[in-house]
Each structure stands twice: as C-alpha cells, then as structure tokens.
PDB file of C-alpha atoms and ligand atoms in Angstrom:
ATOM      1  CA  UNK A   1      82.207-120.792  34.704  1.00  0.00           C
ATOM      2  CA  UNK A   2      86.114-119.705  35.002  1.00  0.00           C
ATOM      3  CA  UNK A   3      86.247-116.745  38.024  1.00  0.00           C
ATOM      4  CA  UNK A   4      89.282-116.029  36.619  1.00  0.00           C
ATOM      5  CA  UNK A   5      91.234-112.736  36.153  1.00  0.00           C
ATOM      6  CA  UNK A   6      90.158-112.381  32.772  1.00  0.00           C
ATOM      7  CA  UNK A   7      86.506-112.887  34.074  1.00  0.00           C
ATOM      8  CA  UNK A   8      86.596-109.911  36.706  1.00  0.00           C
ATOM      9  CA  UNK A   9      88.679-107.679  34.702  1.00  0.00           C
ATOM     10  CA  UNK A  10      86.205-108.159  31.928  1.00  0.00           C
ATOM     11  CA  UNK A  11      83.326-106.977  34.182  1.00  0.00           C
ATOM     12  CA  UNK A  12      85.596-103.624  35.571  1.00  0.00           C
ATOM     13  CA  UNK A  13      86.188-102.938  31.933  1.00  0.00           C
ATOM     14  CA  UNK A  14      82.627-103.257  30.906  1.00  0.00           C
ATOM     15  CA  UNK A  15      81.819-101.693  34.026  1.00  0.00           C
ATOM     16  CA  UNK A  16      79.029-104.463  35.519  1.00  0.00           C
ATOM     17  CA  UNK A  17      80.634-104.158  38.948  1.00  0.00           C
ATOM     18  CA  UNK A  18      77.347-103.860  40.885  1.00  0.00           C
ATOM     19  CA  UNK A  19      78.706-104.419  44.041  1.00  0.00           C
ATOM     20  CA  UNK A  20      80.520-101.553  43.892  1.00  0.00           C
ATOM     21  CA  UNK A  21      79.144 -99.038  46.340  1.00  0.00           C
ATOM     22  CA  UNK A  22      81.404 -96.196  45.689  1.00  0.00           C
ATOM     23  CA  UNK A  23      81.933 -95.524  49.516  1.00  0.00           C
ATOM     24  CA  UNK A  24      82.606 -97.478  52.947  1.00  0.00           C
ATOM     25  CA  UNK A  25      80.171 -99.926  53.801  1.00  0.00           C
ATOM     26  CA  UNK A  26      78.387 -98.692  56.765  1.00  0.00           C
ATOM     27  CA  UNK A  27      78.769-102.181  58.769  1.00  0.00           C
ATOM     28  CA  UNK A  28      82.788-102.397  57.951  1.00  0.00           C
ATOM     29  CA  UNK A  29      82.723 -98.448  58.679  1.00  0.00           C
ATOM     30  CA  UNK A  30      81.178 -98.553  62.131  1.00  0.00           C
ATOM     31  CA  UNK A  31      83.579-101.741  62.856  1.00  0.00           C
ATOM     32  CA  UNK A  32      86.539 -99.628  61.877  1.00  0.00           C
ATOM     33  CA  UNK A  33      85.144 -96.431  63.672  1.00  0.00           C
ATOM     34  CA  UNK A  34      86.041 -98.888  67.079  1.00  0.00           C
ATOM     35  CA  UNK A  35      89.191-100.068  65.946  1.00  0.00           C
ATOM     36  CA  UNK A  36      92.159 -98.114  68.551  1.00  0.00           C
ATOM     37  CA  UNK A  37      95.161 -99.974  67.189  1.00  0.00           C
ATOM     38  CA  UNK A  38      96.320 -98.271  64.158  1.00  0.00           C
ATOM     39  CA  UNK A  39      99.343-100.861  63.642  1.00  0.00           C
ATOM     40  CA  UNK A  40      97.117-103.634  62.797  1.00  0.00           C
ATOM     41  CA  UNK A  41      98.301-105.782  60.227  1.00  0.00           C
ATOM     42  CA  UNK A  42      95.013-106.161  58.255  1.00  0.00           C
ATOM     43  CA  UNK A  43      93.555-107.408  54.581  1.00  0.00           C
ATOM     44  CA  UNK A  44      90.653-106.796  52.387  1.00  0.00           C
ATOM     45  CA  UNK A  45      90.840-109.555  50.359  1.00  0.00           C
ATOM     46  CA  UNK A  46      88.797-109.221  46.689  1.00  0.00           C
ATOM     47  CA  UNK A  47      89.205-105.800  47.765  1.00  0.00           C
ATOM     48  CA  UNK A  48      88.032-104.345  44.501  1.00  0.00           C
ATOM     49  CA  UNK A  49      87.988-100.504  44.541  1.00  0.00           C
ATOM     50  CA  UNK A  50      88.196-100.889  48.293  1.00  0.00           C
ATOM     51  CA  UNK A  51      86.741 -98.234  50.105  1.00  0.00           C
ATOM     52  CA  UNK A  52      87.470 -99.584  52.844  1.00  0.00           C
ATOM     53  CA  UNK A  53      91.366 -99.449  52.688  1.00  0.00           C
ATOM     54  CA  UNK A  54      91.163 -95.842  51.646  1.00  0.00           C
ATOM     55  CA  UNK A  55      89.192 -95.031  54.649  1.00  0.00           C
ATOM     56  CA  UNK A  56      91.585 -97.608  57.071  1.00  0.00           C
ATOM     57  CA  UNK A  57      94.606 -95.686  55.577  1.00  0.00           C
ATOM     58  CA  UNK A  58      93.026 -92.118  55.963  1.00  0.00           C
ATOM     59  CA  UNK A  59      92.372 -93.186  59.182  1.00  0.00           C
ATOM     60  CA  UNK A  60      96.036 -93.829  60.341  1.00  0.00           C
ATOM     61  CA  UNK A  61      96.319 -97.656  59.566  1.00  0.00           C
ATOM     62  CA  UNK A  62      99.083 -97.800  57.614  1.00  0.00           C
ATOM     63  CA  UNK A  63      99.422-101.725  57.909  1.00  0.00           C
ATOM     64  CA  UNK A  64      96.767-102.721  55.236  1.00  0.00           C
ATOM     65  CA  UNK A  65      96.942-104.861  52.302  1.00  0.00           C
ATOM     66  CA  UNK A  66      94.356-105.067  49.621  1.00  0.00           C
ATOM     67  CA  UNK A  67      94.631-108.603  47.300  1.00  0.00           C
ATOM     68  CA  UNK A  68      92.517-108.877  43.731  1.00  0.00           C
ATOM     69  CA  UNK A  69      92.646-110.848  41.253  1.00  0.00           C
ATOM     70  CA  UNK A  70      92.168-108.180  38.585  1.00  0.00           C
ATOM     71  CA  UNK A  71      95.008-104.955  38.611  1.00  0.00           C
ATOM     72  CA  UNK A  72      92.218-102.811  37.828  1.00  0.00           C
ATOM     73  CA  UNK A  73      90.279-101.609  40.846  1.00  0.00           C
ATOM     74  CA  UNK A  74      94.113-101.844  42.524  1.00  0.00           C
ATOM     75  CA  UNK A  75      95.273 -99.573  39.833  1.00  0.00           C
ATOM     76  CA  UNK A  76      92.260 -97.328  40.770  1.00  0.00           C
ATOM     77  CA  UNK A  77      93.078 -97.138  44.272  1.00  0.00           C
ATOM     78  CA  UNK A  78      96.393 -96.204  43.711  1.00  0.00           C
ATOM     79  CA  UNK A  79      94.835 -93.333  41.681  1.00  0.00           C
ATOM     80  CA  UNK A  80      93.027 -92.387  44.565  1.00  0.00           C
ATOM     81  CA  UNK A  81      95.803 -92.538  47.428  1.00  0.00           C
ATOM     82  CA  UNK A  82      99.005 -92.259  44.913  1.00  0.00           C
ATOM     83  CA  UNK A  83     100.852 -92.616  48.493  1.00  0.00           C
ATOM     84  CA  UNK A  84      99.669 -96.117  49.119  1.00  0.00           C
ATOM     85  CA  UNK A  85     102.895 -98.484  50.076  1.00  0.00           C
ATOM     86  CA  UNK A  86     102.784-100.559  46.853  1.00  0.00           C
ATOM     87  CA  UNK A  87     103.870-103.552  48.544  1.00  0.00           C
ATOM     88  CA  UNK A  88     100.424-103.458  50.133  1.00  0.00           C
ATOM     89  CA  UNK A  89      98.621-104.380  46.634  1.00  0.00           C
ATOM     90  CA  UNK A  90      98.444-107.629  45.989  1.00  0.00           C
ATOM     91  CA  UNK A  91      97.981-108.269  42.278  1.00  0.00           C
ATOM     92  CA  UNK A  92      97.296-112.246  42.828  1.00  0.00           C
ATOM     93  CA  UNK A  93      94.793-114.747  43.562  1.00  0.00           C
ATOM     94  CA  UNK A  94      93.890-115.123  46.984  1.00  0.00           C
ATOM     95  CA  UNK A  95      94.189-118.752  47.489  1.00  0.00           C
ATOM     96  CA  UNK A  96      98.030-118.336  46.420  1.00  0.00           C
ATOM     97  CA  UNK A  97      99.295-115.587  49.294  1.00  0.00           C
ATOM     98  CA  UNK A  98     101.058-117.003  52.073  1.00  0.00           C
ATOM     99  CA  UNK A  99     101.311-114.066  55.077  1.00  0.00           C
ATOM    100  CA  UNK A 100      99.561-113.690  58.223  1.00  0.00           C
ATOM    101  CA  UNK A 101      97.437-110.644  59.977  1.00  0.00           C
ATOM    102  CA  UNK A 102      95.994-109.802  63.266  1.00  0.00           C
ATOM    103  CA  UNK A 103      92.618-109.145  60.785  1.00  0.00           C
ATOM    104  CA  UNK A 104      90.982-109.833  57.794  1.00  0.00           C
ATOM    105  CA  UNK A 105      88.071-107.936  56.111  1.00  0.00           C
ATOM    106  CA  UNK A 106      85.497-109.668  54.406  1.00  0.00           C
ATOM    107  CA  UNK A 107      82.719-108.396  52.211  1.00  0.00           C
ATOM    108  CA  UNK A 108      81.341-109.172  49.062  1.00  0.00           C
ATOM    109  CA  UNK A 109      84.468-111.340  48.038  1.00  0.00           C
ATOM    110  CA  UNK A 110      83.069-114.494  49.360  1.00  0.00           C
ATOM    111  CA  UNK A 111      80.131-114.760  47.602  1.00  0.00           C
ATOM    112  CA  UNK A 112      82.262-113.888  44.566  1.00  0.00           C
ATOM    113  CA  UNK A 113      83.683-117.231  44.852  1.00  0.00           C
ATOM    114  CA  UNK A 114      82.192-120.584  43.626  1.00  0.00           C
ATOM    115  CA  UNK A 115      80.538-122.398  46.179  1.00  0.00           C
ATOM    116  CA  UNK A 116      82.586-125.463  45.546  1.00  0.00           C
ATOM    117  CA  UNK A 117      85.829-123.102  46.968  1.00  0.00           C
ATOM    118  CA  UNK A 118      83.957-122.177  50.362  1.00  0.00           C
ATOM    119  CA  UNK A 119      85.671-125.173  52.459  1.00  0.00           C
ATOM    120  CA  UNK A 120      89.016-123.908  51.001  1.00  0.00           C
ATOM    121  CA  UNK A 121      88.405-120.532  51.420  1.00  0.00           C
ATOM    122  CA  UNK A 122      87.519-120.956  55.375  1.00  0.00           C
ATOM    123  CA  UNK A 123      90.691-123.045  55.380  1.00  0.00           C
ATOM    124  CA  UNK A 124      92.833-120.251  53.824  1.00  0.00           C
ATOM    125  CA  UNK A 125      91.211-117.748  56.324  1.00  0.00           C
ATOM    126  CA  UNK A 126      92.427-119.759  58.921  1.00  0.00           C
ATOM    127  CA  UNK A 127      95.996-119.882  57.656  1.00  0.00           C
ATOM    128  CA  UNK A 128      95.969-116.194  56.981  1.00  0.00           C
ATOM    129  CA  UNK A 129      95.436-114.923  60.449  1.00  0.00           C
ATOM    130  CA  UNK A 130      97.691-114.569  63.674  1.00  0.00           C
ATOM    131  CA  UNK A 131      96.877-116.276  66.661  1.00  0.00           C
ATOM    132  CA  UNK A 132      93.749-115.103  67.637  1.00  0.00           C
ATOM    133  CA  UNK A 133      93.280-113.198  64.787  1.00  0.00           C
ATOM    134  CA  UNK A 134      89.926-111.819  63.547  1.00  0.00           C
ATOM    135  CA  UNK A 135      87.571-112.538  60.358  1.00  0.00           C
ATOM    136  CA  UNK A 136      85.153-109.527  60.588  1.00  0.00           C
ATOM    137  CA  UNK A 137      82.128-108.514  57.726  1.00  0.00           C
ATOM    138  CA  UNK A 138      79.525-109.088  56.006  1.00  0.00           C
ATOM    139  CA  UNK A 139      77.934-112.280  54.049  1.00  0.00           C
ATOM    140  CA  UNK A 140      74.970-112.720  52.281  1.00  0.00           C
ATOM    141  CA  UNK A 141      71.818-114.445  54.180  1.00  0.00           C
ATOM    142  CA  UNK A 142      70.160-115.016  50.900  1.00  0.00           C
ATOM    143  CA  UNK A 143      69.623-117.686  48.323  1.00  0.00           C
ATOM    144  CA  UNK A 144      70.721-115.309  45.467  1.00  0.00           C
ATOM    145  CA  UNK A 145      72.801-117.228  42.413  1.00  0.00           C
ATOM    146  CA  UNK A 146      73.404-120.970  41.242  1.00  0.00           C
ATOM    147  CA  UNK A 147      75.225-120.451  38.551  1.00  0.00           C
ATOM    148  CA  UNK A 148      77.365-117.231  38.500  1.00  0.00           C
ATOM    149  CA  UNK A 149      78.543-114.332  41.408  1.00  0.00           C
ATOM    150  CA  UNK A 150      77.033-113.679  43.486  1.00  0.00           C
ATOM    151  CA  UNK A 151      75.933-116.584  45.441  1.00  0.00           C
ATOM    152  CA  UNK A 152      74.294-116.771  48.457  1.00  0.00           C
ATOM    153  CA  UNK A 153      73.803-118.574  51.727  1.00  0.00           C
ATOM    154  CA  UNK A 154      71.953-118.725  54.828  1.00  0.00           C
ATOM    155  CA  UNK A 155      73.352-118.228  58.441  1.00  0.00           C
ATOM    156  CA  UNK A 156      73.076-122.106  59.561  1.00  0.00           C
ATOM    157  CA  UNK A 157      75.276-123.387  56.369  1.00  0.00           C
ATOM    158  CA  UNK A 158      78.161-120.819  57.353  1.00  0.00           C
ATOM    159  CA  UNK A 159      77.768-122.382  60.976  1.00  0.00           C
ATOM    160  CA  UNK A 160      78.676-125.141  59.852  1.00  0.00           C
ATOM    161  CA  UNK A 161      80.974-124.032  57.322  1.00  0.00           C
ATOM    162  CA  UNK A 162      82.884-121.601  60.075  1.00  0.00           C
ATOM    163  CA  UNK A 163      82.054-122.965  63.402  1.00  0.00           C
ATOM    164  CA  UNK A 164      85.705-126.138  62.945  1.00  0.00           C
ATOM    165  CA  UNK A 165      88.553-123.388  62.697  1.00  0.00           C
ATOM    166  CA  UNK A 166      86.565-119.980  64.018  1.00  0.00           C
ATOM    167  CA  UNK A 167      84.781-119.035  67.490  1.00  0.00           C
ATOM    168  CA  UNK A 168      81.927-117.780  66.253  1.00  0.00           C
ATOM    169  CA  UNK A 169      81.474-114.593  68.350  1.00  0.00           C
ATOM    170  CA  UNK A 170      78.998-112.465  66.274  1.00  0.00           C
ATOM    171  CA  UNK A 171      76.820-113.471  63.142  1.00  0.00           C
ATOM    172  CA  UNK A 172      73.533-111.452  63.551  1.00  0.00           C
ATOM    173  CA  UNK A 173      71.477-109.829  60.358  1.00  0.00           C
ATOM    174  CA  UNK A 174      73.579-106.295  60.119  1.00  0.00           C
ATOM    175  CA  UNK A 175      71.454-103.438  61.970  1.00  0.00           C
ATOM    176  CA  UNK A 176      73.668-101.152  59.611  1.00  0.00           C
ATOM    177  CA  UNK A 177      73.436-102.380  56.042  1.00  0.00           C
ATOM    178  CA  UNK A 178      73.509-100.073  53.101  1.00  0.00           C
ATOM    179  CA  UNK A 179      69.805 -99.547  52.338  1.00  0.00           C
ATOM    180  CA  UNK A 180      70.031-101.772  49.355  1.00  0.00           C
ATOM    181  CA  UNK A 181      71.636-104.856  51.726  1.00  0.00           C
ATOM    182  CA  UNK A 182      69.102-104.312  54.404  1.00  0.00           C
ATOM    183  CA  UNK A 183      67.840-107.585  56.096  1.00  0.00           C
ATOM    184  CA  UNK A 184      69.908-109.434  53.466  1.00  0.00           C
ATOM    185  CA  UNK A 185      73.483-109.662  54.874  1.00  0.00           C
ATOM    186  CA  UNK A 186      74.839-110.775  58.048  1.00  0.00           C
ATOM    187  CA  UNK A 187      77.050-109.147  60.291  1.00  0.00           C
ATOM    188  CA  UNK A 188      80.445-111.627  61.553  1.00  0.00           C
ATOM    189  CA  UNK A 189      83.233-111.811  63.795  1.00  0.00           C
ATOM    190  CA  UNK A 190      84.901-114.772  64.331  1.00  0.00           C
ATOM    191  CA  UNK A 191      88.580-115.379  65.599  1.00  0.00           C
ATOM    192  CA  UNK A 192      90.896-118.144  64.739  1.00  0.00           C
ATOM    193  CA  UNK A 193      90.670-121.149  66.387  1.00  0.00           C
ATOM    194  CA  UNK A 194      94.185-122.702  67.846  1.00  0.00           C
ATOM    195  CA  UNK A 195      95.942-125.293  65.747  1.00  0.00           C
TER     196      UNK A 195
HETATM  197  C1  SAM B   1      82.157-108.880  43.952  1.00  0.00           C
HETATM  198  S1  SAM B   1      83.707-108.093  43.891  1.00  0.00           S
HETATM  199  C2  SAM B   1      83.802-107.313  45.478  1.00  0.00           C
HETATM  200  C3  SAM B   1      84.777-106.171  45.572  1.00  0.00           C
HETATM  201  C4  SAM B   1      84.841-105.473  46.933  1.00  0.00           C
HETATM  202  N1  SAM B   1      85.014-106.406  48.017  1.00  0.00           N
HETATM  203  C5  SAM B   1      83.633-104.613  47.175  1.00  0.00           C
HETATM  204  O1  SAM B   1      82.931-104.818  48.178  1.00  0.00           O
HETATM  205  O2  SAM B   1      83.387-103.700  46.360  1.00  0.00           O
HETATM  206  C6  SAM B   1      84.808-109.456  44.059  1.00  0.00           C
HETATM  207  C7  SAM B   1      86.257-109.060  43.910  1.00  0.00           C
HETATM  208  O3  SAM B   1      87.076-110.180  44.197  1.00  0.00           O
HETATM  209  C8  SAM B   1      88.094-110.295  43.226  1.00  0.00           C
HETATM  210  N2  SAM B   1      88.457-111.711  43.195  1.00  0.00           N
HETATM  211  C9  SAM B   1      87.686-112.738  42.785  1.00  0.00           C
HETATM  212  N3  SAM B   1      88.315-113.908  42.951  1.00  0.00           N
HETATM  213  C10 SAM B   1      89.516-113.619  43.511  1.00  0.00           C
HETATM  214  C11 SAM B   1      90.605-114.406  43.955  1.00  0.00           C
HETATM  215  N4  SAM B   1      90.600-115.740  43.848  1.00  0.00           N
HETATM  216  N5  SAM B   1      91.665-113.775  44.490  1.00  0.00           N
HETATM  217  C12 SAM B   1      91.688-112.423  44.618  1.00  0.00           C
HETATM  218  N6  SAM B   1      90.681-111.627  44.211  1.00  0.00           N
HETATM  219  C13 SAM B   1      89.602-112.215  43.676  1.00  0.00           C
HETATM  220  C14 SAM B   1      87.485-109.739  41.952  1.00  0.00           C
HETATM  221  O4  SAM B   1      88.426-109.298  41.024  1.00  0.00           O
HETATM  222  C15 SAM B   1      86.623-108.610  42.500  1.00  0.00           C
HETATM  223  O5  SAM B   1      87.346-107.400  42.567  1.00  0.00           O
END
C-alpha cells in the first residue's frame, strides 16, 4: 500500500480520519500545561488537524511548526487560526524536511507510517532535534494493523527501536488517555542522544 499524499488526502476528503479527536489529547495537553518556555522551537509532525498546535499557539508558543503530507487538515488549521505564521505549515513529507527543534510532538503519526519506515523514522527524529532535544507523546502498545494504518507495537520493540539515538526517560502506559486510548497507548519522553 502507497501512504502517499493522494492516500491521506483521499481519507480527509472522504472523511475516514478516525483518529481525529476534534480536541487536544489529554496526555500532549497535560505535557504542554508544564511547558514554561514559550520560545520553544517545536513540531507536530503528521500533524493533521492538529489540536495541538492550536492550543500551543493559543497558549503563547509562537515557535511551532505543523508538517503533513496532505494540505488539507493544514488548510483547516489555517481556517481555524487565520493568524498562523504560514511559514510554520509544512506542506511536505516528513522524511524530506531538514531543520532542527528543541521538541518534537508525536502522536498518532507514527503508527501512520509503514512499519518497514520505523528505523528511518527514529533516525530522522534524531536529526530533527537540537542537542538535547526532546521526542515527547504517545504510541500505540497494541498489536492493531498488518496491512494498513494504523499499526501497532508493544513497549519492548520501541526499546529497542529508540533506546541507540534516545535516553529513554519516560515510556509508561498513559494515566491520561482519551477514554477511547485507555490502557492502549504509551506515554514517552526521550531526548536525543549526542552524535
Ligand atoms: C493518523 S493521522 C494523525 C493526525 C494527527 N497527528 C492526529 O493525532 O490527529 C496521520 C497524519 O500523518 C500525515 N502523514 C502521513 N505520512 C506522512 C509523511 N510521510 N509526512 C508528513 N505527513 C504524513 C497524514 O496526512 C495524516 O494527517
């Protein structure tokens, strides 16, 4: 199967965008709720209608960038916060943006991904962040897909996967899940391990 722009557009159009939760995670909520620095440079990458970056920029964090692969759920954000510095949506494919950030948000996109991506995807984490920067969210702890998004995982394979370029500082079940994600996704923070 081809993850491809046409693929995700294709399910915003048609509108099977289950993961779509219409408001701020509860897990990436509380994280940002402690956050004091408002000039963090941060990204939500597969950001989709990104909740999250409307509630970081509402908050005073004006140093976000969202990246997607489809324009859509960027276009709708713009509709939502028309002030949004446009320079800070990414229309593009992850895997091609070269930048760096103190922190990068994760939920929902990796297990959007084929599995086959993951070691690439952990690489291009590590490339994305600062010195000591931060990988903070939420992944799956479930078996869930084989064959099309989303797929899942279990906390010893993203050990594995993680533990060569991050410290591993937290990756406990979330006590804070959505009702629907309770006991099924993992809360993580890991930094960037030095070159
Ligand atoms: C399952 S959705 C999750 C959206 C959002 N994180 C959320 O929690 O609602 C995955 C998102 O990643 C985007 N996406 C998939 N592959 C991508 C890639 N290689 N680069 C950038 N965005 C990508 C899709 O267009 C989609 O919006």
């Amino acid at each position: 199967m081809n993850l491809d722009e046409s693929f995700w557009s294709e399910r915003y159009l048609s509108g099977q965008t289950g993961w779509d939760i219409g408001y701020v995670s509860t897990p990436l909520k509380e994280y940002i709720d402690q956050l004091s620095d408002t000039d963090l440079k941060i990204l939500i990458p597969g950001a989709g209608n990104s909740y999250e970056a409307e509630y970081l920029y509402n908050k005073g964090f004006k140093n976000v960038s969202v990246i997607d692969i489809s324009k859509i759920p960027l276009e709708n954000l713009l509709e939502r916060i028309p002030e949004f510095p446009k320079e800070n949506l990414l229309h593009m494919d992850f895997f091609d943006l070269n930048e760096t950030y103190d922190l990068i948000l994760e939920q929902t996109f990796f297990c959007a991904q084929n599995p086959e991506l993951r070691k690439k995807y952990v690489s291009k984490m590590h490339d994305l962040l600062r010195p000591n920067g931060k990988l903070v969210g939420v992944l799956f702890n479930i078996p869930l897909n084989n064959d099309k998004p989303p797929f899942g995982g279990n906390k010893s394979e993203y050990r594995s996967l993680f533990e060569n370029k991050f410290i591993i500082v937290i990756m406990e079940t979330a006590y804070n899940s959505i009702p629907q994600r309770d006991g099924n996704e993992l809360f993580v923070k890991m930094i960037k391990k030095g070159e």
